[in-house]
Amino acid sequence: MNHIEQFEKIIEQQKARVEAMKAGDDFVDYKSLDKIIIGIIGGDGIGPAITAHAHKVLASLLDEEVKAGKVEFRTIDGLTIENRSAVGKAIPDDVLEEIKQCHVLLKGPTTTPRAGDKWGNVESANVAMRKALDLFANVRPVQIPEKGIDWTFFRENTECLYALGSQGVDIDDDLSIDFRVITTPGTERIARLAFEHAKNNGKNRVTIVTKANIVKKTDGKFLNVCKEVAKDYPDIEVDDWYIDIMTAKLVDEKRRKDFQVMILPNLYGDILTDEAAEFQGGVGTAGSANIGKRYAMFEAVHGSAPRMVEEGRDKYADPCSVIRAGAMLLSHIGYQEQADKLYAALDECTVTEKKLVITGRDDGATGDEFADYILSKID
Ligand code: NAD
């Protein structure tokens, strides 16, 4: 295939994607469901231990709903590196089927082998899940109350430079070209999610981050579509910033407190959320959400910590990040009161009271003890 044909093929693929998005479902209305099915995926390494603690906390908060048949928890065991490696798939087919029977998922970290590992070349389960479930929004809250920071980043997860990252072309030895894709429906859906979040969480400012003055077509479209969506939210103030100055403003202690909700294309979102996470520090301080119209997946921000397991320290792993992800899940499916209780308990246990401390070793509390400590703060 010559370069022109390759470019034509990419255009056809992306046009088909646009049509599929246009024809796609609307966001699930959880209130309209008879029963919400929450899948609990242990994953690898410390994943099964910390996810079991989070499961216990969520099950306690939703006890009445489970008894009334409005909520069901389903444990999905098969998303392990052993199984994935045995079938040579990022997500084994039967496991994907189980996952697709759920509405939302709480997922433990999954190991992605490095080149030369005994597991062979198994692709990232996270990337595969984002694609298979069309989880187009990566939502990352960053809260540092003592510094007045309360940000939520909405990073688009299916487009931008990453979507076609492996489809660039070497025209000749001296010239290489990559492609970047931004679509109207792809931008519309993340913008809508961000503005709805702002509206439902009492936020009055949404910031759009691009480099639209230079990257005129793709960033220009992203900015314009976000501004179009903003018209449906007249009570929310909207501003737009360029990624370079935005990166600087996040370290500006006088100005950064003013930002609330941010919408970004994939690459800028990747960079800015890592910068923001660095201010927050600590593995227990954040959860992360991957949201689509039909499915949503919530997880810790850290990995599977294989060394902790090898050294027999998995019971001392900190479950707070995945429990925070559980609070995000509760809020997403409409159980805001339970989510607020859980956030308050987490803040009390990890910031204000700190009667137990997790160190990752036997001089600190176990994850199970910490989960009980959190539960003791919830009436
Ligand atoms: P990691 O987050 O697993 O570990 C980094 C450090 O943090 C280690 O010292 C670890 O012991 C510590 N740590 C992590 N979580 C902890 C917890 N809950 N309590 C106490 N200490 C904790 O990062 P890594 O070593 O780069 O990655 C290990 C594996 O995890 C890799 O296979 C990677 O691909 C995978 N990973 C998965 C996800 C995910 O599924 N979302 C995310 C990141 C990494």
CSV table of C-alpha atoms and ligand atoms in Angstrom, one decimal:
chain,number,residue,atom,x,y,z
A,1,MET,CA,0.0,0.0,0.0
A,2,ASN,CA,1.4,3.4,-0.9
A,3,HIS,CA,1.2,6.4,1.5
A,4,ILE,CA,-1.8,7.9,-0.2
A,5,GLU,CA,-3.7,4.7,0.0
A,6,GLN,CA,-2.7,4.3,3.7
A,7,PHE,CA,-4.0,7.9,4.4
A,8,GLU,CA,-7.2,7.1,2.5
A,9,LYS,CA,-7.7,3.9,4.6
A,10,ILE,CA,-7.3,5.9,7.8
A,11,ILE,CA,-9.9,8.4,6.6
A,12,GLU,CA,-12.3,5.6,5.8
A,13,GLN,CA,-11.8,4.0,9.3
A,14,GLN,CA,-12.3,7.3,11.1
A,15,LYS,CA,-15.4,8.2,9.1
A,16,ALA,CA,-16.8,4.8,10.0
A,17,ARG,CA,-16.0,5.6,13.7
A,18,VAL,CA,-17.8,8.9,13.5
A,19,GLU,CA,-20.9,7.2,12.0
A,20,ALA,CA,-20.8,4.6,14.8
A,21,MET,CA,-20.5,7.2,17.4
A,22,LYS,CA,-23.4,9.2,15.9
A,23,ALA,CA,-25.6,6.1,15.9
A,24,GLY,CA,-24.5,5.0,19.3
A,25,ASP,CA,-26.5,4.8,22.5
A,26,ASP,CA,-27.1,7.6,24.9
A,27,PHE,CA,-25.6,7.6,28.4
A,28,VAL,CA,-27.1,4.9,30.6
A,29,ASP,CA,-29.8,6.3,33.0
A,30,TYR,CA,-29.0,4.3,36.1
A,31,LYS,CA,-32.2,5.3,37.7
A,32,SER,CA,-34.2,3.6,35.0
A,33,LEU,CA,-32.5,0.2,35.5
A,34,ASP,CA,-34.3,-2.4,37.6
A,35,LYS,CA,-30.9,-3.5,38.9
A,36,ILE,CA,-27.4,-2.2,38.7
A,37,ILE,CA,-24.7,-4.9,38.3
A,38,ILE,CA,-21.4,-3.9,39.8
A,39,GLY,CA,-18.5,-6.1,38.6
A,40,ILE,CA,-15.5,-6.5,41.0
A,41,ILE,CA,-12.3,-7.5,39.2
A,42,GLY,CA,-9.4,-8.4,41.4
A,43,GLY,CA,-6.7,-8.2,38.8
A,44,ASP,CA,-3.1,-9.0,39.6
A,45,GLY,CA,-0.5,-8.6,42.4
A,46,ILE,CA,-2.0,-6.7,45.3
A,47,GLY,CA,-5.2,-6.2,43.3
A,48,PRO,CA,-7.3,-9.1,44.7
A,49,ALA,CA,-6.5,-8.1,48.3
A,50,ILE,CA,-7.2,-4.4,48.0
A,51,THR,CA,-10.2,-4.9,45.8
A,52,ALA,CA,-11.7,-7.3,48.3
A,53,HIS,CA,-11.4,-4.5,51.0
A,54,ALA,CA,-13.1,-2.0,48.7
A,55,HIS,CA,-15.8,-4.6,47.9
A,56,LYS,CA,-16.5,-5.0,51.7
A,57,VAL,CA,-16.8,-1.2,52.1
A,58,LEU,CA,-19.1,-0.8,49.1
A,59,ALA,CA,-21.2,-3.8,50.1
A,60,SER,CA,-21.8,-2.3,53.5
A,61,LEU,CA,-22.8,1.1,52.1
A,62,LEU,CA,-25.2,-0.5,49.6
A,63,ASP,CA,-26.5,-3.3,52.0
A,64,GLU,CA,-30.1,-2.1,51.7
A,65,GLU,CA,-30.0,-1.8,48.0
A,66,VAL,CA,-28.5,-5.3,47.6
A,67,LYS,CA,-31.2,-6.7,49.9
A,68,ALA,CA,-33.9,-4.9,47.9
A,69,GLY,CA,-32.5,-6.4,44.6
A,70,LYS,CA,-31.6,-3.0,43.2
A,71,VAL,CA,-27.9,-3.6,43.2
A,72,GLU,CA,-25.9,-6.8,42.6
A,73,PHE,CA,-22.1,-7.4,43.1
A,74,ARG,CA,-20.5,-9.9,40.8
A,75,THR,CA,-16.9,-11.0,41.3
A,76,ILE,CA,-15.0,-11.6,38.1
A,77,ASP,CA,-11.9,-13.7,38.8
A,78,GLY,CA,-10.5,-14.4,35.4
A,79,LEU,CA,-8.7,-11.2,34.5
A,80,THR,CA,-5.3,-12.4,35.7
A,81,ILE,CA,-1.9,-12.3,34.0
A,82,GLU,CA,-1.8,-16.2,34.2
A,83,ASN,CA,-5.1,-16.5,32.3
A,84,ARG,CA,-4.3,-13.7,29.9
A,85,SER,CA,-0.9,-15.1,29.1
A,86,ALA,CA,-2.3,-18.7,28.7
A,87,VAL,CA,-4.8,-17.6,25.9
A,88,GLY,CA,-2.5,-14.8,24.6
A,89,LYS,CA,-5.2,-12.1,24.9
A,90,ALA,CA,-5.4,-8.9,26.8
A,91,ILE,CA,-8.8,-9.9,28.0
A,92,PRO,CA,-9.9,-13.6,27.5
A,93,ASP,CA,-13.2,-13.9,25.6
A,94,ASP,CA,-15.1,-15.5,28.5
A,95,VAL,CA,-14.0,-12.8,30.9
A,96,LEU,CA,-15.0,-10.0,28.5
A,97,GLU,CA,-18.4,-11.6,28.2
A,98,GLU,CA,-18.7,-11.6,32.0
A,99,ILE,CA,-17.6,-8.0,32.1
A,100,LYS,CA,-20.1,-7.0,29.5
A,101,GLN,CA,-23.0,-8.4,31.7
A,102,CYS,CA,-22.2,-5.7,34.3
A,103,HIS,CA,-23.0,-2.0,34.2
A,104,VAL,CA,-20.0,-0.6,36.1
A,105,LEU,CA,-16.8,-2.2,37.2
A,106,LEU,CA,-14.4,-1.7,40.1
A,107,LYS,CA,-11.1,-3.0,38.9
A,108,GLY,CA,-7.8,-3.9,40.6
A,109,PRO,CA,-4.6,-3.2,38.8
A,110,THR,CA,-3.5,-5.5,36.1
A,111,THR,CA,0.1,-6.4,35.2
A,112,THR,CA,1.3,-5.5,31.7
A,113,PRO,CA,4.4,-7.6,31.0
A,114,ARG,CA,7.6,-6.0,29.9
A,115,ALA,CA,9.6,-7.3,26.9
A,116,GLY,CA,11.3,-10.5,28.0
A,117,ASP,CA,9.0,-11.3,31.0
A,118,LYS,CA,7.9,-14.9,31.4
A,119,TRP,CA,4.3,-13.9,30.4
A,120,GLY,CA,5.1,-13.2,26.8
A,121,ASN,CA,3.7,-10.3,24.8
A,122,VAL,CA,0.3,-9.7,26.4
A,123,GLU,CA,-1.1,-6.3,25.7
A,124,SER,CA,-2.4,-4.0,28.4
A,125,ALA,CA,-5.8,-5.1,29.8
A,126,ASN,CA,-6.6,-1.5,30.5
A,127,VAL,CA,-6.1,-0.3,26.9
A,128,ALA,CA,-8.1,-3.3,25.7
A,129,MET,CA,-10.9,-2.6,28.1
A,130,ARG,CA,-11.1,1.1,27.1
A,131,LYS,CA,-11.4,0.0,23.5
A,132,ALA,CA,-13.8,-3.0,24.0
A,133,LEU,CA,-16.2,-0.9,26.3
A,134,ASP,CA,-15.6,2.4,24.5
A,135,LEU,CA,-14.5,4.1,27.7
A,136,PHE,CA,-13.8,7.5,26.1
A,137,ALA,CA,-13.3,9.6,29.2
A,138,ASN,CA,-10.6,9.3,31.8
A,139,VAL,CA,-11.7,11.2,34.8
A,140,ARG,CA,-9.1,12.1,37.4
A,141,PRO,CA,-10.0,14.1,40.5
A,142,VAL,CA,-7.1,15.9,42.3
A,143,GLN,CA,-7.9,17.2,45.8
A,144,ILE,CA,-5.4,18.9,48.1
A,145,PRO,CA,-7.7,20.6,50.6
A,146,GLU,CA,-4.9,22.3,52.6
A,147,LYS,CA,-3.8,24.0,49.4
A,148,GLY,CA,-7.3,24.9,48.2
A,149,ILE,CA,-7.0,22.5,45.2
A,150,ASP,CA,-10.1,20.7,44.0
A,151,TRP,CA,-9.7,19.8,40.3
A,152,THR,CA,-11.4,17.3,38.1
A,153,PHE,CA,-9.7,16.5,34.8
A,154,PHE,CA,-11.7,15.1,31.9
A,155,ARG,CA,-9.2,13.6,29.5
A,156,GLU,CA,-10.5,12.3,26.2
A,157,ASN,CA,-9.3,8.8,25.8
A,158,THR,CA,-10.0,7.5,22.3
A,159,GLU,CA,-8.7,10.2,19.9
A,160,CYS,CA,-5.9,12.7,19.4
A,161,LEU,CA,-2.3,11.6,18.5
A,162,TYR,CA,-2.6,8.3,20.5
A,163,ALA,CA,-5.5,6.9,18.4
A,164,LEU,CA,-3.3,6.6,15.3
A,165,GLY,CA,0.0,6.3,17.1
A,166,SER,CA,0.9,3.1,15.3
A,167,GLN,CA,-0.3,4.2,11.9
A,168,GLY,CA,2.1,7.0,11.0
A,169,VAL,CA,4.2,6.7,7.9
A,170,ASP,CA,7.9,7.0,7.1
A,171,ILE,CA,7.7,8.7,3.7
A,172,ASP,CA,11.4,8.2,3.2
A,173,ASP,CA,14.6,8.1,5.4
A,174,ASP,CA,14.3,11.8,6.1
A,175,LEU,CA,10.6,12.3,6.5
A,176,SER,CA,8.1,10.8,9.0
A,177,ILE,CA,4.5,11.8,9.5
A,178,ASP,CA,2.0,10.9,12.2
A,179,PHE,CA,-1.7,11.6,12.2
A,180,ARG,CA,-3.9,13.2,14.8
A,181,VAL,CA,-7.7,12.8,14.9
A,182,ILE,CA,-10.3,14.9,16.6
A,183,THR,CA,-14.0,14.3,15.8
A,184,THR,CA,-17.2,16.3,16.5
A,185,PRO,CA,-19.1,13.4,18.3
A,186,GLY,CA,-15.9,12.3,20.1
A,187,THR,CA,-15.5,15.8,21.5
A,188,GLU,CA,-19.2,16.4,22.1
A,189,ARG,CA,-19.5,13.4,24.4
A,190,ILE,CA,-16.5,14.2,26.7
A,191,ALA,CA,-17.6,17.9,26.8
A,192,ARG,CA,-21.1,16.8,27.8
A,193,LEU,CA,-19.8,14.5,30.5
A,194,ALA,CA,-17.6,17.3,32.0
A,195,PHE,CA,-20.4,19.9,32.0
A,196,GLU,CA,-22.9,17.5,33.5
A,197,HIS,CA,-20.3,16.7,36.2
A,198,ALA,CA,-19.9,20.4,36.9
A,199,LYS,CA,-23.6,21.0,37.0
A,200,ASN,CA,-24.3,18.0,39.3
A,201,ASN,CA,-21.4,18.8,41.7
A,202,GLY,CA,-21.9,22.5,42.3
A,203,LYS,CA,-19.0,23.6,40.1
A,204,ASN,CA,-19.3,26.9,38.3
A,205,ARG,CA,-16.3,27.0,36.1
A,206,VAL,CA,-15.1,24.7,33.2
A,207,THR,CA,-11.8,25.2,31.5
A,208,ILE,CA,-11.0,23.9,28.0
A,209,VAL,CA,-7.4,23.3,27.3
A,210,THR,CA,-6.0,23.1,23.8
A,211,LYS,CA,-3.3,24.8,21.5
A,212,ALA,CA,-5.9,26.0,19.1
A,213,ASN,CA,-4.0,29.1,18.1
A,214,ILE,CA,-1.4,26.9,16.5
A,215,VAL,CA,-3.0,23.5,15.8
A,216,LYS,CA,-5.9,25.0,14.1
A,217,LYS,CA,-7.9,22.1,12.7
A,218,THR,CA,-8.0,19.5,15.4
A,219,ASP,CA,-7.6,21.6,18.5
A,220,GLY,CA,-9.7,24.2,16.8
A,221,LYS,CA,-12.5,21.7,16.4
A,222,PHE,CA,-12.1,20.5,20.0
A,223,LEU,CA,-12.4,24.0,21.3
A,224,ASN,CA,-15.3,25.0,19.2
A,225,VAL,CA,-17.3,21.9,19.9
A,226,CYS,CA,-16.7,22.3,23.7
A,227,LYS,CA,-17.9,25.9,23.4
A,228,GLU,CA,-21.0,24.8,21.5
A,229,VAL,CA,-21.8,22.3,24.3
A,230,ALA,CA,-21.2,25.0,26.9
A,231,LYS,CA,-24.2,27.0,25.5
A,232,ASP,CA,-26.5,24.4,27.2
A,233,TYR,CA,-25.0,25.3,30.6
A,234,PRO,CA,-25.5,29.1,30.9
A,235,ASP,CA,-24.8,29.1,34.7
A,236,ILE,CA,-21.3,27.7,34.2
A,237,GLU,CA,-18.5,30.1,33.4
A,238,VAL,CA,-16.3,28.8,30.5
A,239,ASP,CA,-12.7,29.8,29.7
A,240,ASP,CA,-10.1,28.3,27.5
A,241,TRP,CA,-6.3,28.1,28.0
A,242,TYR,CA,-3.4,27.0,25.9
A,243,ILE,CA,-1.7,23.8,27.2
A,244,ASP,CA,1.7,25.5,27.7
A,245,ILE,CA,0.4,28.3,29.9
A,246,MET,CA,-2.0,25.9,31.6
A,247,THR,CA,1.0,23.7,32.6
A,248,ALA,CA,2.6,26.7,34.1
A,249,LYS,CA,-0.6,27.9,35.9
A,250,LEU,CA,-0.9,24.6,37.8
A,251,VAL,CA,2.3,25.5,39.7
A,252,ASP,CA,1.1,29.1,40.2
A,253,GLU,CA,-0.1,29.0,43.8
A,254,LYS,CA,-2.2,32.2,43.5
A,255,ARG,CA,-4.1,31.1,40.3
A,256,ARG,CA,-4.4,27.4,40.5
A,257,LYS,CA,-7.0,27.4,43.2
A,258,ASP,CA,-9.4,29.0,40.7
A,259,PHE,CA,-9.6,26.0,38.3
A,260,GLN,CA,-12.3,23.4,38.9
A,261,VAL,CA,-13.2,21.2,35.9
A,262,MET,CA,-10.9,20.8,32.9
A,263,ILE,CA,-11.5,19.2,29.5
A,264,LEU,CA,-8.5,18.1,27.4
A,265,PRO,CA,-7.7,16.1,24.3
A,266,ASN,CA,-5.8,12.9,25.0
A,267,LEU,CA,-2.1,13.9,24.8
A,268,TYR,CA,-2.5,17.2,26.8
A,269,GLY,CA,-4.7,15.3,29.3
A,270,ASP,CA,-2.0,12.6,29.8
A,271,ILE,CA,0.6,15.2,30.6
A,272,LEU,CA,-1.4,17.5,32.8
A,273,THR,CA,-3.0,14.7,34.9
A,274,ASP,CA,0.5,13.4,35.6
A,275,GLU,CA,1.7,16.8,36.6
A,276,ALA,CA,-1.4,17.3,38.9
A,277,ALA,CA,-1.0,13.8,40.5
A,278,GLU,CA,2.6,14.8,41.4
A,279,PHE,CA,1.3,17.6,43.7
A,280,GLN,CA,-1.1,15.2,45.3
A,281,GLY,CA,1.4,12.5,46.1
A,282,GLY,CA,0.8,9.1,47.8
A,283,VAL,CA,-0.8,6.1,46.4
A,284,GLY,CA,-3.9,6.3,48.6
A,285,THR,CA,-4.9,9.8,47.6
A,286,ALA,CA,-6.7,9.3,44.3
A,287,GLY,CA,-9.0,7.1,42.3
A,288,SER,CA,-9.5,7.2,38.5
A,289,ALA,CA,-12.6,6.6,36.4
A,290,ASN,CA,-12.9,5.5,32.8
A,291,ILE,CA,-16.3,6.4,31.5
A,292,GLY,CA,-18.3,5.5,28.4
A,293,LYS,CA,-22.0,5.8,27.5
A,294,ARG,CA,-22.8,2.2,28.3
A,295,TYR,CA,-20.0,1.1,30.7
A,296,ALA,CA,-17.8,2.7,33.3
A,297,MET,CA,-14.7,1.3,35.0
A,298,PHE,CA,-13.2,2.6,38.3
A,299,GLU,CA,-9.7,1.8,39.5
A,300,ALA,CA,-6.8,2.8,41.7
A,301,VAL,CA,-4.1,5.1,40.2
A,302,HIS,CA,-1.3,2.7,41.1
A,303,GLY,CA,-0.2,-0.6,39.6
A,304,SER,CA,-0.1,-4.2,40.8
A,305,ALA,CA,3.0,-3.8,43.0
A,306,PRO,CA,4.3,-7.3,42.2
A,307,ARG,CA,7.3,-7.0,44.6
A,308,MET,CA,4.9,-6.5,47.6
A,309,VAL,CA,3.4,-9.9,46.7
A,310,GLU,CA,6.8,-11.6,46.2
A,311,GLU,CA,7.8,-10.4,49.7
A,312,GLY,CA,4.5,-11.5,51.3
A,313,ARG,CA,3.5,-7.9,52.0
A,314,ASP,CA,0.3,-7.8,50.0
A,315,LYS,CA,-1.9,-7.8,53.1
A,316,TYR,CA,-0.1,-4.4,54.0
A,317,ALA,CA,-1.0,-2.8,50.7
A,318,ASP,CA,-2.9,0.4,50.9
A,319,PRO,CA,-6.5,0.0,49.7
A,320,CYS,CA,-7.4,3.7,49.9
A,321,SER,CA,-6.9,4.5,46.2
A,322,VAL,CA,-9.3,1.7,45.1
A,323,ILE,CA,-11.7,2.6,47.9
A,324,ARG,CA,-11.7,6.2,46.6
A,325,ALA,CA,-12.4,4.8,43.1
A,326,GLY,CA,-15.3,3.0,44.8
A,327,ALA,CA,-16.6,6.3,46.0
A,328,MET,CA,-16.5,7.7,42.5
A,329,LEU,CA,-18.4,4.6,41.3
A,330,LEU,CA,-21.1,5.3,43.9
A,331,SER,CA,-21.4,8.9,42.8
A,332,HIS,CA,-21.5,7.8,39.1
A,333,ILE,CA,-24.4,5.4,39.6
A,334,GLY,CA,-26.4,8.0,41.6
A,335,TYR,CA,-25.7,7.0,45.2
A,336,GLN,CA,-24.3,10.4,46.1
A,337,GLU,CA,-25.2,10.3,49.7
A,338,GLN,CA,-23.2,7.0,50.2
A,339,ALA,CA,-20.4,8.5,48.1
A,340,ASP,CA,-20.2,11.6,50.4
A,341,LYS,CA,-20.2,9.4,53.5
A,342,LEU,CA,-17.3,7.4,52.1
A,343,TYR,CA,-15.3,10.5,51.0
A,344,ALA,CA,-15.8,11.9,54.5
A,345,ALA,CA,-14.7,8.7,56.2
A,346,LEU,CA,-11.6,8.5,53.9
A,347,ASP,CA,-10.6,12.0,54.7
A,348,GLU,CA,-11.0,11.4,58.4
A,349,CYS,CA,-8.9,8.2,58.3
A,350,THR,CA,-6.2,9.5,56.0
A,351,VAL,CA,-6.0,13.2,56.7
A,352,THR,CA,-7.5,14.4,60.0
A,353,GLU,CA,-7.6,11.6,62.5
A,354,LYS,CA,-5.1,9.0,61.2
A,355,LYS,CA,-5.5,6.6,64.1
A,356,LEU,CA,-4.2,3.8,61.9
A,357,VAL,CA,-1.4,4.3,59.3
A,358,ILE,CA,-0.5,2.1,56.3
A,359,THR,CA,3.2,1.8,55.7
A,360,GLY,CA,3.2,-1.1,53.2
A,361,ARG,CA,5.1,-3.2,55.8
A,362,ASP,CA,4.4,-5.0,59.1
A,363,ASP,CA,5.0,-1.8,61.1
A,364,GLY,CA,1.8,-0.4,59.8
A,365,ALA,CA,-1.9,-1.5,59.6
A,366,THR,CA,-3.1,-4.2,57.2
A,367,GLY,CA,-5.4,-3.3,54.4
A,368,ASP,CA,-8.2,-5.2,56.1
A,369,GLU,CA,-7.7,-3.4,59.4
A,370,PHE,CA,-7.7,-0.1,57.5
A,371,ALA,CA,-11.0,-1.0,55.6
A,372,ASP,CA,-12.6,-1.7,59.0
A,373,TYR,CA,-11.3,1.6,60.3
A,374,ILE,CA,-13.0,3.3,57.4
A,375,LEU,CA,-16.2,1.4,58.0
A,376,SER,CA,-16.1,2.4,61.6
A,377,LYS,CA,-16.5,6.0,60.5
A,378,ILE,CA,-19.6,5.3,58.5
A,379,ASP,CA,-22.9,5.0,60.4
B,1,NAD,P1,3.2,0.2,41.0
B,1,NAD,O1,2.2,1.3,41.2
B,1,NAD,O2,2.7,-1.2,41.0
B,1,NAD,O3,4.3,0.3,42.1
B,1,NAD,C1,5.1,1.5,42.3
B,1,NAD,C2,5.5,1.5,43.8
B,1,NAD,O4,4.4,1.9,44.6
B,1,NAD,C3,6.1,0.2,44.3
B,1,NAD,O5,7.1,0.5,45.3
B,1,NAD,C4,4.9,-0.4,45.0
B,1,NAD,O6,5.2,-1.3,46.1
B,1,NAD,C5,4.2,0.8,45.6
B,1,NAD,N1,2.7,0.6,45.7
B,1,NAD,C6,1.8,0.6,44.7
B,1,NAD,N2,0.6,0.5,45.1
B,1,NAD,C7,0.7,0.4,46.5
B,1,NAD,C8,-0.3,0.2,47.5
B,1,NAD,N3,-1.6,0.1,47.2
B,1,NAD,N4,0.1,0.2,48.8
B,1,NAD,C9,1.4,0.3,49.1
B,1,NAD,N5,2.4,0.5,48.1
B,1,NAD,C10,2.0,0.5,46.8
B,1,NAD,O7,3.9,0.5,39.6
B,1,NAD,P2,4.9,-0.3,38.7
B,1,NAD,O8,5.8,-1.1,39.6
B,1,NAD,O9,5.4,0.6,37.7
B,1,NAD,O10,3.9,-1.4,38.0
B,1,NAD,C11,3.7,-2.7,38.4
B,1,NAD,C12,2.7,-3.4,37.4
B,1,NAD,O11,1.5,-2.7,37.5
B,1,NAD,C13,3.2,-3.3,36.0
B,1,NAD,O12,2.9,-4.5,35.3
B,1,NAD,C14,2.3,-2.2,35.4
B,1,NAD,O13,2.0,-2.5,34.0
B,1,NAD,C15,1.0,-2.4,36.2
B,1,NAD,N6,0.2,-1.2,36.2
B,1,NAD,C16,-1.2,-1.4,36.1
B,1,NAD,C17,-2.0,-0.3,36.2
B,1,NAD,C18,-3.5,-0.5,36.1
B,1,NAD,O14,-3.9,-1.6,36.0
B,1,NAD,N7,-4.3,0.6,36.1
B,1,NAD,C19,-1.5,1.0,36.4
B,1,NAD,C20,-0.1,1.2,36.6
B,1,NAD,C21,0.7,0.0,36.5
